[in-house]
Structures are given as C-alpha cells and as structure tokens.
Amino acid sequence: VDLGLTTSQAVEEARRCLQCAVCCECLACQDACGPVKAIDHQRPGQRLTIATPAVIWAEAGPPPLARGPEPINLFRVDPSGYSADLMDVLMTASAAAGQAMASAAHLRAPAPPRPPASAPVPAEDGRLGVFLCACNGSLAPEGVLERIRDLAAALPGVVQSQIIFSACNPQGAEVIAQAVAHDRLGRVILASCVCCPLNFQCISCNDQRTRARLHLFERLGLDRGRFEMINLRDHLQAQTQGEEEMVAWARAQLGAAWLRSRHLGALRRGATEMGQRVLILGGSQVGISAARSLAHQGLEVRLVHRAWPSGGELPPAITSRPREGGLDPRITEVEAAEIGGISGHLGDFAVRARLDGRWRTWKADVVCLTDDNLIELSMYAGPPGLKKFYRYDFSFFNTPQMGVYRVMPVTLQRVDPHQAGAALAGEVATTAAKAYLQDHQLSPEVDPERCRGCGRCVEICPFEAVRLQENPAGGYTAVVQRHNCVGCGGCVGRCPVTALDVPYFSNRVLEEMAAARLTSEAF
C-alpha cells in the first residue's frame, strides 16, 4: 500500500510549485528538450484530409464523415456492447478490421518490391566506430560521458568516436548513418539504452529502444550485423554512483562489446518469396466467409467443403451440412477430401489429400482449419510451444506452426461465424501480403564436419525446426528449417559436440569473452 508523501516530502514538493496553473508559456520545457526539438510552442495547428474506402467507428453516436467522390464502407463497433471480457472486445475489433480489409482490396500493391540484399559483414574490415548516446543530456554528467568517449577512442581499430544527443531521434540516427558512410565503418558500437540490434521486442524493450532500431535499420537501412550494443541507460546512475564507479562500469562494457564486435556475422540468412495460395479446409460458415473475403482481395483460394484427417470419420453435423452455392468463381471448390497430413512451412506447405480414391499433394502458402474435427492437424507443441507466439503479433487463430491457422470453438462463442471468417481472412491476407518471409536472425548453423547425427537437437526442438538428413557417407546430418526456428538456442545447448552455433551469441564470442576476462584483455 502506498502511504503517499511524508510531511517533509510534501513541503519540499510544495516549494517547487510555480503556481502557473496549466501552462504559463515560460518555454522552460522547450529549452530542456534541447536539440531533440520535440516541443514547439510556435507550431500551428494542422488539418489532415484522409481518403479511405473504409472506416471503423468505435464510438457512440453517428460518425462525422465528410462526403467524397467515392463511397465509404462504414463498420461499426458499438462500445455500449463491450463485454467485460477483453478477449470479446479484441475479437470484435479483429472482425471489423477483416471486413475493412476486404473493402480496401483494390489498394493492394500488385507487385511488392523485392527486399534489398544484405551484404555479409567483411571480416577483414577492422574500421570501428563508437557512438555514445547522451539521451539529451540525461544519461550521465558531461564529464563522465567525455571520459567514456576517450576510453572508446583508445580501443584498437576505432577510427570514429563521438557523443550524439539522442540515438532514438531521427537526426541523431542520421548522424550515425552519415559517419558509417563517410568513415567506411565495418563495425559500430552504440552505447545507449538499446540492448541489441535484433528485430524483435523482448520484455525489456521500450519505445525509445524500438524507435532507435527503427530509425537505424528500417528507415536508414543500416546493416544490423555490423552493430554491437551496450545498454548504459539502465546501469549508469548518477544519483547513486560516483564518477569513478560509472567510468569503471562503462570500461568493462566497452571491452566486452569490442570483443563481440570482432566476431559479428550477418544476421539475415535469407528470404523466401511468398505466394498467395490459400487452402481452407472446412466449408463451415466461417470457412465460407473467409474464402469469399480472400477471393475478393485477389488471393487464390481452394476450399474443401468436407475434410477429415486420415483414420477418422466425418462428424454427422458436417456430413449433413448443406453446401452453400453462389461462391466467387475464383474459389476452387472441392466437395470432400481425406487429409493425410500437413508438412512444410509458411510459403511452402504440402498437404496430402485423397479424393476420388487417389492421393495427391496440394501446395499452399497458408492453410486454414475451420472445422472442429480438423484442429488436430495443426502442430501441437505443448506448453513450450507458447514461446512461438513471442515472435508474432497476437492473433486468435495462430498455431505453433506459423502459417497454419485454426478456428477454436471458443471463438464462435464471442462473435458470429461471419465475423469470425472476416477476422480470419484479415489475418491470412496480412500474412499473404508479406511478399517475402525472412528467416529468424538467430537461426543456428550446423557444422557438417562436427555433426554426428545423434538427433538430440531434433528431440529438444518443439517447433520441428531441426531434422536429420542423410549424408553422402551413409549417416545423418542435422539440418535447420529456418522458417520454423524461433532462435531460442535450445538445440545449440543440447549438442554434445558443438556442431550447432548461432550468430551474435556464438560459442566463439563466449569463449573469447571468457578468455579476455581471465587475462584482463581490453577490460
């Protein structure tokens, strides 16, 4: 229980009061913001005009829509009907988003551009730059920052070292990008609040850390594989630490970062081109709704009205279910099929199906399971499989196998089947709109000379990201299916002969850091 301020604390706070009501326009905040320039008291108001084919209105009363040359599709989410259950609210919103996406299908780019090639980090290039973020003057006293910069400048190979006012600010990030290009830096150490250059958010990430990476790597196109990060923000505490203590801590971190920077490798391993082939197993109302929406958006849809796993039987409710007619001619319809299994990964699934007494293989980029009897076809990974979801945005339809979607019975307790189908179509269309599927940046590599094919890596992986492949010597070698990999490193730790390794946190880096710590080299 928070007891509030003590008497002395309350008196001290009262002394700080300027009695300025809301704002006295003293401009002290504008001066404090400094070069970031996030506060501008002279900025005039702006009026924006947004042209859109769809609007989602989630407020009470009629929406204030301006009439334009084109009709606007309006989708209402009535706040008065919000349930106390947050999941109901999210599901209703997802359904509205899916319907809006279908009405905006003509805005899809016909040919998404190819992603830029990522050049490997040149191992022979020893030119190193060190940038120290001052966090707009709030990170540490100026004298401490100057001493840390001097330490960085003394590291072997450093040709550029400077203090920047803010790494998460667009101008601050551009200073780094310009220095990388001008000084031809092969490696960069950034000391700021950012912990790593990787393209995902962990529980420690905040807005500033994410924004810095977005500016550096997404907007300015710098190579993540060239960057090593130090999180100074969480460890330099001017209120409780002396100057010598702060400098000593920064010295140790700079030494470790310098060692890691010597062994940086390319984080991006490759990309698979995505198609727009969607296979929907189950002609329920959900499946029909999703198929219509996806076909309207221009995707290639194959709809199997009645499907069942091998060894099972069709439930009576599906057998007697009437087949809905009048579907879009762009939907390829199949009356019934026995499904022998789903293999592959997002962008390249192979589904074995038997119809008319003959087995065949369907290729699909995305697979949807919209009947209850088909849920078992989705990969079950047990509780460890929940880690998979940290890699992707939240979705009601995700399974541990990326690219396979399922509709659970509880979903239909929250929204009607038509809404569920629209929400599912929204998720599928978003996935299919990604022109390329990138491998996980921390996917391990296998050294075939060391691997003895024991299979321990296959046993520990809950995502079917590692398999054994026969080699020319008559044995087996582990192969990583990078599209299924989440970069957890479990297989690396399980390997008895260190045949697997990951970039960034590689065994070589750990060995070098341990050796340097023992010999006090660069620390």
Short mmCIF file of C-alpha atoms in Angstrom, two decimals:
data_model
loop_
_atom_site.label_atom_id
_atom_site.label_comp_id
_atom_site.label_asym_id
_atom_site.label_seq_id
_atom_site.Cartn_x
_atom_site.Cartn_y
_atom_site.Cartn_z
CA VAL A 1 0.00 0.00 0.00
CA ASP A 2 1.39 3.41 -0.96
CA LEU A 3 1.15 5.78 2.01
CA GLY A 4 1.95 8.86 -0.07
CA LEU A 5 4.41 11.64 0.79
CA THR A 6 5.73 12.30 4.25
CA THR A 7 5.25 15.78 5.74
CA SER A 8 8.76 16.88 4.81
CA GLN A 9 8.38 15.49 1.30
CA ALA A 10 5.08 17.31 0.82
CA VAL A 11 6.60 20.59 1.94
CA GLU A 12 9.53 20.10 -0.44
CA GLU A 13 7.16 19.40 -3.35
CA ALA A 14 5.10 22.48 -2.49
CA ARG A 15 8.20 24.66 -2.72
CA ARG A 16 8.64 23.55 -6.34
CA CYS A 17 5.20 24.85 -7.34
CA LEU A 18 5.29 27.83 -9.70
CA GLN A 19 1.53 28.46 -9.36
CA CYS A 20 1.31 28.56 -13.12
CA ALA A 21 -1.99 26.65 -13.46
CA VAL A 22 -1.88 24.58 -16.67
CA CYS A 23 0.96 26.32 -18.53
CA CYS A 24 2.44 29.80 -18.24
CA GLU A 25 4.29 29.57 -21.59
CA CYS A 26 7.65 30.07 -19.89
CA LEU A 27 9.22 27.83 -22.57
CA ALA A 28 11.39 26.06 -19.99
CA CYS A 29 10.29 22.68 -21.36
CA GLN A 30 11.27 23.74 -24.88
CA ASP A 31 14.74 24.72 -23.67
CA ALA A 32 15.10 21.47 -21.71
CA CYS A 33 14.22 19.44 -24.78
CA GLY A 34 17.31 20.83 -26.49
CA PRO A 35 18.31 19.53 -29.92
CA VAL A 36 15.59 16.86 -29.90
CA LYS A 37 13.06 19.66 -30.61
CA ALA A 38 10.06 17.55 -29.66
CA ILE A 39 8.34 20.59 -28.10
CA ASP A 40 7.47 23.61 -30.22
CA HIS A 41 5.16 26.24 -28.72
CA GLN A 42 5.01 28.12 -32.01
CA ARG A 43 3.80 25.21 -34.11
CA PRO A 44 0.42 25.97 -35.69
CA GLY A 45 -2.44 23.51 -35.77
CA GLN A 46 -2.80 21.19 -38.75
CA ARG A 47 -5.83 19.85 -40.57
CA LEU A 48 -5.45 16.49 -42.31
CA THR A 49 -7.62 15.05 -45.05
CA ILE A 50 -7.71 11.25 -45.20
CA ALA A 51 -9.16 9.50 -48.23
CA THR A 52 -10.13 5.93 -47.38
CA PRO A 53 -12.60 3.34 -48.69
CA ALA A 54 -13.36 2.03 -45.16
CA VAL A 55 -13.89 3.48 -41.71
CA ILE A 56 -14.21 1.60 -38.41
CA TRP A 57 -16.30 3.65 -35.97
CA ALA A 58 -15.90 2.54 -32.35
CA GLU A 59 -17.62 5.45 -30.62
CA ALA A 60 -21.22 6.12 -29.65
CA GLY A 61 -23.40 8.18 -31.98
CA PRO A 62 -23.12 8.77 -35.72
CA PRO A 63 -19.65 9.23 -37.22
CA PRO A 64 -18.79 12.71 -38.61
CA LEU A 65 -17.88 11.53 -42.11
CA ALA A 66 -17.32 14.03 -44.90
CA ARG A 67 -18.83 13.12 -48.24
CA GLY A 68 -16.39 12.48 -51.01
CA PRO A 69 -16.42 11.28 -54.63
CA GLU A 70 -16.13 7.63 -53.58
CA PRO A 71 -18.49 5.75 -51.24
CA ILE A 72 -17.15 4.86 -47.80
CA ASN A 73 -17.77 1.47 -46.22
CA LEU A 74 -18.62 2.01 -42.57
CA PHE A 75 -18.09 -0.75 -40.00
CA ARG A 76 -19.44 -0.09 -36.53
CA VAL A 77 -18.09 -1.47 -33.27
CA ASP A 78 -20.65 -0.38 -30.69
CA PRO A 79 -18.90 0.50 -27.40
CA SER A 80 -22.15 0.01 -25.49
CA GLY A 81 -21.94 -3.68 -26.32
CA TYR A 82 -18.39 -4.11 -24.99
CA SER A 83 -18.06 -7.09 -22.72
CA ALA A 84 -16.09 -7.08 -19.51
CA ASP A 85 -14.06 -9.82 -21.19
CA LEU A 86 -11.17 -8.17 -23.05
CA MET A 87 -10.97 -11.15 -25.43
CA ASP A 88 -14.50 -10.39 -26.66
CA VAL A 89 -13.52 -6.80 -27.40
CA LEU A 90 -10.38 -7.88 -29.29
CA MET A 91 -12.28 -10.47 -31.29
CA THR A 92 -14.97 -7.97 -32.30
CA ALA A 93 -12.31 -5.47 -33.35
CA SER A 94 -10.47 -8.14 -35.37
CA ALA A 95 -13.71 -8.94 -37.22
CA ALA A 96 -14.23 -5.26 -38.10
CA ALA A 97 -10.62 -4.99 -39.28
CA GLY A 98 -11.05 -8.04 -41.51
CA GLN A 99 -14.18 -6.61 -43.10
CA ALA A 100 -12.47 -3.28 -43.69
CA MET A 101 -9.50 -5.00 -45.36
CA ALA A 102 -11.83 -6.74 -47.81
CA SER A 103 -13.40 -3.43 -48.84
CA ALA A 104 -9.92 -1.93 -49.39
CA ALA A 105 -8.66 -4.82 -51.52
CA HIS A 106 -8.11 -2.59 -54.58
CA LEU A 107 -5.38 -0.75 -52.67
CA ARG A 108 -3.13 -3.81 -52.61
CA ALA A 109 0.16 -3.33 -54.47
CA PRO A 110 0.15 -5.71 -57.48
CA ALA A 111 3.89 -6.42 -57.32
CA PRO A 112 5.61 -5.78 -53.97
CA PRO A 113 9.24 -4.71 -54.36
CA ARG A 114 11.98 -7.14 -53.57
CA PRO A 115 13.82 -6.53 -50.30
CA PRO A 116 17.33 -5.07 -50.53
CA ALA A 117 20.17 -7.55 -50.48
CA SER A 118 22.09 -7.75 -47.22
CA ALA A 119 25.80 -7.87 -47.80
CA PRO A 120 27.80 -10.04 -45.38
CA VAL A 121 29.96 -8.25 -42.85
CA PRO A 122 33.53 -8.11 -44.25
CA ALA A 123 35.69 -9.97 -41.74
CA GLU A 124 38.83 -8.16 -42.88
CA ASP A 125 37.39 -4.71 -42.33
CA GLY A 126 38.58 -3.61 -38.90
CA ARG A 127 37.37 0.00 -39.03
CA LEU A 128 35.29 0.54 -35.91
CA GLY A 129 33.10 3.43 -34.81
CA VAL A 130 31.81 4.04 -31.28
CA PHE A 131 28.81 6.29 -30.61
CA LEU A 132 27.75 7.32 -27.13
CA CYS A 133 24.14 8.49 -26.70
CA ALA A 134 23.76 11.32 -24.17
CA CYS A 135 19.99 10.76 -24.03
CA ASN A 136 19.54 14.51 -24.46
CA GLY A 137 21.81 15.22 -21.51
CA SER A 138 20.06 12.92 -19.04
CA LEU A 139 22.25 9.81 -19.24
CA ALA A 140 25.23 10.92 -17.12
CA PRO A 141 27.21 14.06 -16.27
CA GLU A 142 29.03 15.57 -19.22
CA GLY A 143 32.44 14.86 -17.69
CA VAL A 144 31.61 11.16 -17.32
CA LEU A 145 30.47 10.93 -20.94
CA GLU A 146 33.67 12.61 -22.12
CA ARG A 147 35.80 10.12 -20.18
CA ILE A 148 33.82 7.18 -21.60
CA ARG A 149 34.31 8.55 -25.11
CA ASP A 150 38.05 8.81 -24.50
CA LEU A 151 38.08 5.15 -23.41
CA ALA A 152 36.26 4.19 -26.60
CA ALA A 153 38.66 6.16 -28.77
CA ALA A 154 41.59 4.21 -27.30
CA LEU A 155 40.20 0.81 -28.34
CA PRO A 156 42.09 -0.92 -31.19
CA GLY A 157 40.64 -0.22 -34.62
CA VAL A 158 38.46 2.72 -33.57
CA VAL A 159 38.53 5.44 -36.24
CA GLN A 160 35.46 7.35 -35.12
CA SER A 161 34.11 8.07 -31.63
CA GLN A 162 31.61 10.72 -30.72
CA ILE A 163 28.78 11.67 -28.39
CA ILE A 164 25.36 12.12 -30.01
CA PHE A 165 22.46 13.85 -28.31
CA SER A 166 19.90 11.07 -28.89
CA ALA A 167 20.04 7.79 -30.83
CA CYS A 168 16.25 7.40 -30.92
CA ASN A 169 15.82 10.83 -32.51
CA PRO A 170 15.73 10.93 -36.35
CA GLN A 171 18.56 13.49 -36.51
CA GLY A 172 20.68 11.53 -34.04
CA ALA A 173 20.30 8.32 -36.03
CA GLU A 174 21.22 10.19 -39.20
CA VAL A 175 24.46 11.36 -37.58
CA ILE A 176 25.40 7.71 -37.06
CA ALA A 177 24.42 6.74 -40.62
CA GLN A 178 26.43 9.59 -42.11
CA ALA A 179 29.51 8.62 -40.07
CA VAL A 180 29.18 4.97 -41.13
CA ALA A 181 29.17 6.00 -44.78
CA HIS A 182 31.81 8.75 -44.55
CA ASP A 183 34.31 6.77 -42.45
CA ARG A 184 33.54 3.40 -44.13
CA LEU A 185 32.89 1.73 -40.79
CA GLY A 186 32.81 -2.05 -40.87
CA ARG A 187 31.71 -2.31 -37.22
CA VAL A 188 29.74 0.01 -34.94
CA ILE A 189 29.36 0.02 -31.15
CA LEU A 190 26.35 2.01 -29.93
CA ALA A 191 26.26 2.78 -26.21
CA SER A 192 22.74 3.97 -25.36
CA CYS A 193 19.59 2.40 -23.90
CA VAL A 194 19.41 -0.22 -26.67
CA CYS A 195 20.39 -3.75 -25.63
CA CYS A 196 20.71 -5.49 -29.02
CA PRO A 197 20.26 -4.86 -32.76
CA LEU A 198 17.84 -7.75 -33.29
CA ASN A 199 14.49 -7.35 -35.00
CA PHE A 200 12.14 -8.30 -32.20
CA GLN A 201 10.90 -6.84 -28.94
CA CYS A 202 11.56 -8.65 -25.67
CA ILE A 203 10.01 -7.83 -22.32
CA SER A 204 12.77 -5.27 -21.64
CA CYS A 205 12.13 -3.24 -24.80
CA ASN A 206 10.57 0.20 -24.53
CA ASP A 207 9.56 2.84 -27.03
CA GLN A 208 12.97 4.51 -27.17
CA ARG A 209 14.85 1.28 -27.79
CA THR A 210 12.46 0.20 -30.51
CA ARG A 211 12.46 3.64 -32.11
CA ALA A 212 16.25 3.76 -32.27
CA ARG A 213 16.36 0.43 -34.11
CA LEU A 214 13.58 1.50 -36.48
CA HIS A 215 15.48 4.65 -37.45
CA LEU A 216 18.84 2.95 -37.85
CA PHE A 217 17.87 -0.30 -39.55
CA GLU A 218 14.42 0.17 -41.11
CA ARG A 219 14.42 3.81 -42.19
CA LEU A 220 18.13 4.36 -42.86
CA GLY A 221 18.87 0.80 -44.00
CA LEU A 222 22.00 0.15 -41.91
CA ASP A 223 23.08 -3.48 -41.53
CA ARG A 224 22.14 -4.94 -38.13
CA GLY A 225 25.01 -7.41 -38.45
CA ARG A 226 27.53 -4.57 -38.16
CA PHE A 227 26.19 -3.23 -34.84
CA GLU A 228 27.04 -4.17 -31.27
CA MET A 229 25.01 -2.53 -28.49
CA ILE A 230 25.64 -1.54 -24.86
CA ASN A 231 22.76 -0.62 -22.57
CA LEU A 232 24.17 2.26 -20.49
CA ARG A 233 20.78 3.72 -19.63
CA ASP A 234 19.94 1.02 -17.06
CA HIS A 235 23.34 0.95 -15.40
CA LEU A 236 24.74 4.48 -15.12
CA GLN A 237 23.04 6.02 -12.09
CA ALA A 238 24.44 9.46 -11.32
CA GLN A 239 22.26 9.70 -8.20
CA THR A 240 23.79 6.65 -6.50
CA GLN A 241 27.13 6.12 -8.28
CA GLY A 242 30.29 8.14 -8.16
CA GLU A 243 32.10 9.25 -11.31
CA GLU A 244 34.84 6.61 -10.97
CA GLU A 245 32.28 3.85 -10.48
CA MET A 246 30.36 4.85 -13.61
CA VAL A 247 33.52 5.07 -15.71
CA ALA A 248 34.77 1.69 -14.43
CA TRP A 249 31.47 0.01 -15.34
CA ALA A 250 31.48 1.58 -18.81
CA ARG A 251 35.12 0.47 -19.32
CA ALA A 252 34.18 -3.18 -18.72
CA GLN A 253 31.19 -2.97 -21.04
CA LEU A 254 33.17 -1.30 -23.80
CA GLY A 255 35.80 -4.02 -23.60
CA ALA A 256 33.20 -6.77 -23.88
CA ALA A 257 31.48 -5.00 -26.78
CA TRP A 258 34.80 -4.59 -28.57
CA LEU A 259 35.44 -8.32 -28.29
CA ARG A 260 31.97 -9.17 -29.57
CA SER A 261 32.29 -6.72 -32.45
CA ARG A 262 35.32 -8.63 -33.77
CA HIS A 263 33.14 -11.70 -34.45
CA LEU A 264 29.92 -10.18 -35.77
CA GLY A 265 28.25 -12.10 -38.56
CA ALA A 266 25.36 -11.43 -40.91
CA LEU A 267 22.05 -11.75 -39.03
CA ARG A 268 19.86 -12.11 -42.08
CA ARG A 269 20.15 -15.58 -43.59
CA GLY A 270 17.71 -15.39 -46.46
CA ALA A 271 14.14 -14.80 -47.55
CA THR A 272 11.52 -16.99 -49.19
CA GLU A 273 9.19 -15.40 -51.72
CA MET A 274 5.59 -15.63 -50.59
CA GLY A 275 2.74 -16.51 -52.91
CA GLN A 276 -0.99 -16.00 -52.46
CA ARG A 277 -2.25 -19.59 -52.40
CA VAL A 278 -4.66 -20.20 -49.54
CA LEU A 279 -6.08 -23.63 -48.68
CA ILE A 280 -9.21 -23.61 -46.50
CA LEU A 281 -10.16 -26.99 -45.06
CA GLY A 282 -13.77 -26.93 -43.91
CA GLY A 283 -16.80 -25.39 -45.62
CA SER A 284 -18.37 -24.10 -42.43
CA GLN A 285 -19.88 -20.62 -42.28
CA VAL A 286 -16.51 -19.45 -41.03
CA GLY A 287 -14.71 -21.06 -43.96
CA ILE A 288 -17.19 -19.69 -46.49
CA SER A 289 -16.93 -16.18 -45.06
CA ALA A 290 -13.12 -16.29 -45.09
CA ALA A 291 -12.99 -17.74 -48.63
CA ARG A 292 -15.25 -15.02 -50.03
CA SER A 293 -13.27 -12.23 -48.38
CA LEU A 294 -9.91 -13.60 -49.52
CA ALA A 295 -11.08 -14.22 -53.09
CA HIS A 296 -12.43 -10.66 -53.18
CA GLN A 297 -8.95 -9.47 -52.22
CA GLY A 298 -7.43 -11.31 -55.17
CA LEU A 299 -5.92 -14.34 -53.40
CA GLU A 300 -6.04 -17.84 -54.86
CA VAL A 301 -8.40 -19.83 -52.65
CA ARG A 302 -9.03 -23.59 -52.62
CA LEU A 303 -11.98 -24.51 -50.39
CA VAL A 304 -12.60 -28.12 -49.28
CA HIS A 305 -16.20 -28.30 -48.04
CA ARG A 306 -15.86 -31.58 -46.15
CA ALA A 307 -12.46 -32.71 -44.88
CA TRP A 308 -11.30 -35.20 -42.26
CA PRO A 309 -7.93 -36.49 -41.01
CA SER A 310 -6.79 -39.94 -42.16
CA GLY A 311 -8.08 -42.66 -39.88
CA GLY A 312 -11.03 -40.56 -38.77
CA GLU A 313 -14.60 -40.12 -39.93
CA LEU A 314 -16.70 -37.13 -40.82
CA PRO A 315 -18.93 -35.99 -37.94
CA PRO A 316 -22.67 -36.26 -38.76
CA ALA A 317 -23.05 -32.47 -38.43
CA ILE A 318 -20.56 -31.93 -41.27
CA THR A 319 -21.93 -34.79 -43.39
CA SER A 320 -25.46 -33.34 -43.29
CA ARG A 321 -24.36 -29.73 -43.65
CA PRO A 322 -25.80 -28.18 -46.81
CA ARG A 323 -23.31 -26.89 -49.30
CA GLU A 324 -23.62 -23.19 -49.89
CA GLY A 325 -23.75 -22.13 -53.52
CA GLY A 326 -23.10 -18.91 -55.37
CA LEU A 327 -19.46 -18.64 -54.41
CA ASP A 328 -16.98 -16.49 -56.26
CA PRO A 329 -15.77 -18.27 -59.43
CA ARG A 330 -12.20 -17.50 -58.33
CA ILE A 331 -12.64 -20.02 -55.49
CA THR A 332 -11.62 -23.57 -56.42
CA GLU A 333 -14.13 -25.83 -54.66
CA VAL A 334 -13.58 -29.44 -53.61
CA GLU A 335 -16.52 -31.48 -52.32
CA ALA A 336 -14.70 -33.84 -49.94
CA ALA A 337 -11.15 -34.99 -49.18
CA GLU A 338 -9.29 -37.13 -46.67
CA ILE A 339 -6.26 -35.23 -45.33
CA GLY A 340 -3.12 -37.28 -44.80
CA GLY A 341 -1.06 -34.54 -43.15
CA ILE A 342 0.45 -31.07 -43.47
CA SER A 343 4.18 -30.57 -43.92
CA GLY A 344 6.45 -27.70 -44.86
CA HIS A 345 6.38 -24.11 -43.69
CA LEU A 346 4.75 -20.77 -44.38
CA GLY A 347 5.07 -20.05 -48.08
CA ASP A 348 5.64 -23.72 -48.98
CA PHE A 349 3.15 -26.11 -47.38
CA ALA A 350 2.47 -29.54 -48.84
CA VAL A 351 -0.92 -31.05 -47.92
CA ARG A 352 -1.56 -34.72 -48.74
CA ALA A 353 -5.17 -35.26 -49.75
CA ARG A 354 -7.11 -38.22 -51.10
CA LEU A 355 -10.15 -37.63 -53.26
CA ASP A 356 -11.80 -39.93 -55.73
CA GLY A 357 -9.70 -42.77 -54.33
CA ARG A 358 -6.39 -41.22 -55.32
CA TRP A 359 -3.74 -39.44 -53.23
CA ARG A 360 -2.40 -36.11 -54.39
CA THR A 361 -0.41 -33.20 -52.93
CA TRP A 362 -1.70 -29.67 -52.75
CA LYS A 363 0.73 -26.77 -52.48
CA ALA A 364 -0.26 -23.78 -50.38
CA ASP A 365 1.31 -20.73 -48.79
CA VAL A 366 -1.23 -20.61 -45.95
CA VAL A 367 -3.55 -23.30 -44.55
CA CYS A 368 -6.76 -22.63 -42.60
CA LEU A 369 -8.59 -25.23 -40.48
CA THR A 370 -12.16 -24.03 -39.99
CA ASP A 371 -13.94 -27.17 -38.73
CA ASP A 372 -13.54 -28.62 -35.23
CA ASN A 373 -12.62 -32.08 -36.48
CA LEU A 374 -9.52 -30.68 -38.24
CA ILE A 375 -7.89 -28.94 -35.27
CA GLU A 376 -5.70 -31.98 -34.61
CA LEU A 377 -3.95 -31.36 -37.96
CA SER A 378 -2.30 -28.25 -36.53
CA MET A 379 1.05 -28.90 -34.92
CA TYR A 380 0.83 -29.40 -31.18
CA ALA A 381 3.95 -28.33 -29.34
CA GLY A 382 2.75 -28.47 -25.74
CA PRO A 383 3.45 -25.66 -23.25
CA PRO A 384 6.93 -24.95 -24.67
CA GLY A 385 5.27 -24.13 -27.95
CA LEU A 386 3.82 -21.00 -26.43
CA LYS A 387 7.26 -19.44 -26.88
CA LYS A 388 6.49 -19.43 -30.59
CA PHE A 389 3.92 -16.70 -30.12
CA TYR A 390 6.51 -14.21 -28.87
CA ARG A 391 7.71 -14.00 -32.45
CA TYR A 392 4.42 -12.90 -33.98
CA ASP A 393 1.66 -10.40 -33.40
CA PHE A 394 -1.22 -11.53 -31.23
CA SER A 395 -3.89 -13.49 -33.11
CA PHE A 396 -6.86 -15.64 -32.16
CA PHE A 397 -6.10 -18.06 -34.99
CA ASN A 398 -2.34 -18.65 -34.68
CA THR A 399 -0.92 -22.11 -34.05
CA PRO A 400 2.64 -23.03 -33.08
CA GLN A 401 3.20 -23.68 -36.81
CA MET A 402 3.42 -20.27 -38.47
CA GLY A 403 1.13 -20.13 -41.48
CA VAL A 404 -1.38 -22.73 -40.23
CA TYR A 405 -4.48 -21.07 -38.76
CA ARG A 406 -7.26 -22.77 -36.81
CA VAL A 407 -10.66 -21.66 -35.54
CA MET A 408 -11.31 -22.81 -31.99
CA PRO A 409 -14.88 -23.39 -30.72
CA VAL A 410 -14.46 -20.69 -28.05
CA THR A 411 -14.02 -18.09 -30.82
CA LEU A 412 -17.57 -18.72 -32.03
CA GLN A 413 -18.82 -18.01 -28.52
CA ARG A 414 -17.52 -14.46 -28.88
CA VAL A 415 -18.59 -13.49 -32.41
CA ASP A 416 -20.88 -14.94 -35.07
CA PRO A 417 -19.39 -17.21 -37.79
CA HIS A 418 -19.47 -14.47 -40.45
CA GLN A 419 -17.44 -12.13 -38.23
CA ALA A 420 -15.02 -14.93 -37.32
CA GLY A 421 -14.48 -15.63 -41.02
CA ALA A 422 -13.83 -11.94 -41.69
CA ALA A 423 -11.33 -11.77 -38.83
CA LEU A 424 -9.59 -14.93 -40.07
CA ALA A 425 -9.42 -13.50 -43.60
CA GLY A 426 -7.84 -10.36 -42.21
CA GLU A 427 -5.08 -12.39 -40.54
CA VAL A 428 -4.49 -14.52 -43.63
CA ALA A 429 -4.48 -11.55 -46.02
CA THR A 430 -1.98 -9.74 -43.80
CA THR A 431 0.31 -12.77 -43.89
CA ALA A 432 -0.06 -13.28 -47.65
CA ALA A 433 0.61 -9.58 -48.28
CA LYS A 434 4.14 -10.02 -46.98
CA ALA A 435 5.99 -10.53 -50.22
CA TYR A 436 8.91 -12.24 -48.50
CA LEU A 437 9.34 -14.40 -45.42
CA GLN A 438 12.63 -13.72 -43.67
CA ASP A 439 14.48 -16.34 -41.68
CA HIS A 440 14.89 -15.78 -37.98
CA GLN A 441 18.04 -13.78 -37.31
CA LEU A 442 19.29 -16.18 -34.64
CA SER A 443 18.70 -19.40 -36.57
CA PRO A 444 21.61 -21.75 -35.81
CA GLU A 445 24.07 -23.07 -38.34
CA VAL A 446 25.25 -26.67 -38.48
CA ASP A 447 28.88 -27.62 -38.99
CA PRO A 448 28.57 -30.85 -41.04
CA GLU A 449 32.15 -31.83 -40.18
CA ARG A 450 31.27 -31.95 -36.48
CA CYS A 451 27.68 -33.22 -36.59
CA ARG A 452 27.40 -36.95 -35.88
CA GLY A 453 23.65 -37.23 -36.43
CA CYS A 454 22.73 -38.18 -32.86
CA GLY A 455 19.35 -36.43 -33.13
CA ARG A 456 19.43 -34.67 -29.76
CA CYS A 457 18.75 -31.32 -31.44
CA VAL A 458 15.69 -32.82 -33.16
CA GLU A 459 14.36 -34.15 -29.85
CA ILE A 460 14.63 -30.85 -27.97
CA CYS A 461 13.13 -28.59 -30.64
CA PRO A 462 9.37 -28.09 -30.06
CA PHE A 463 8.89 -26.34 -33.40
CA GLU A 464 10.11 -29.01 -35.84
CA ALA A 465 12.84 -26.61 -36.93
CA VAL A 466 15.59 -29.27 -36.99
CA ARG A 467 15.55 -32.54 -38.90
CA LEU A 468 18.08 -35.20 -39.84
CA GLN A 469 19.12 -35.55 -43.45
CA GLU A 470 21.05 -38.46 -44.94
CA ASN A 471 24.59 -37.50 -45.93
CA PRO A 472 26.93 -38.94 -48.63
CA ALA A 473 28.79 -41.01 -46.01
CA GLY A 474 25.68 -43.03 -45.23
CA GLY A 475 25.00 -41.28 -41.92
CA TYR A 476 22.83 -38.34 -40.94
CA THR A 477 23.45 -34.64 -40.52
CA ALA A 478 21.22 -32.10 -38.78
CA VAL A 479 19.56 -29.50 -41.00
CA VAL A 480 17.81 -26.38 -39.67
CA GLN A 481 14.42 -25.42 -41.13
CA ARG A 482 14.94 -21.71 -40.58
CA HIS A 483 11.34 -20.69 -41.21
CA ASN A 484 10.19 -22.70 -38.18
CA CYS A 485 13.08 -21.62 -35.97
CA VAL A 486 12.48 -19.04 -33.22
CA GLY A 487 16.16 -18.61 -32.33
CA CYS A 488 15.86 -19.92 -28.76
CA GLY A 489 19.22 -21.71 -28.91
CA GLY A 490 17.97 -24.88 -27.19
CA CYS A 491 19.48 -27.11 -29.85
CA VAL A 492 22.85 -25.36 -29.53
CA GLY A 493 22.98 -26.05 -25.81
CA ARG A 494 21.92 -29.69 -26.30
CA CYS A 495 24.54 -30.54 -28.94
CA PRO A 496 27.32 -32.67 -27.33
CA VAL A 497 29.92 -31.80 -29.97
CA THR A 498 29.16 -28.06 -30.50
CA ALA A 499 28.16 -28.70 -34.10
CA LEU A 500 25.45 -26.02 -33.89
CA ASP A 501 26.07 -22.36 -33.32
CA VAL A 502 24.11 -19.14 -33.59
CA PRO A 503 25.19 -15.70 -34.82
CA TYR A 504 25.55 -12.80 -32.41
CA PHE A 505 25.68 -15.03 -29.29
CA SER A 506 28.04 -17.57 -30.85
CA ASN A 507 30.19 -20.04 -28.95
CA ARG A 508 33.26 -18.28 -30.35
CA VAL A 509 32.18 -14.96 -28.83
CA LEU A 510 31.53 -16.56 -25.43
CA GLU A 511 34.93 -18.26 -25.48
CA GLU A 512 36.71 -15.03 -26.43
CA MET A 513 34.93 -13.09 -23.69
CA ALA A 514 35.76 -15.71 -21.06
CA ALA A 515 39.42 -15.78 -22.12
CA ALA A 516 39.64 -11.99 -22.11
CA ARG A 517 38.08 -11.80 -18.67
CA LEU A 518 40.68 -14.21 -17.34
CA THR A 519 43.57 -12.35 -18.95
CA SER A 520 42.09 -8.83 -18.37
CA GLU A 521 42.49 -8.11 -22.09
CA ALA A 522 40.59 -5.00 -23.18
CA PHE A 523 38.59 -4.88 -19.91
#
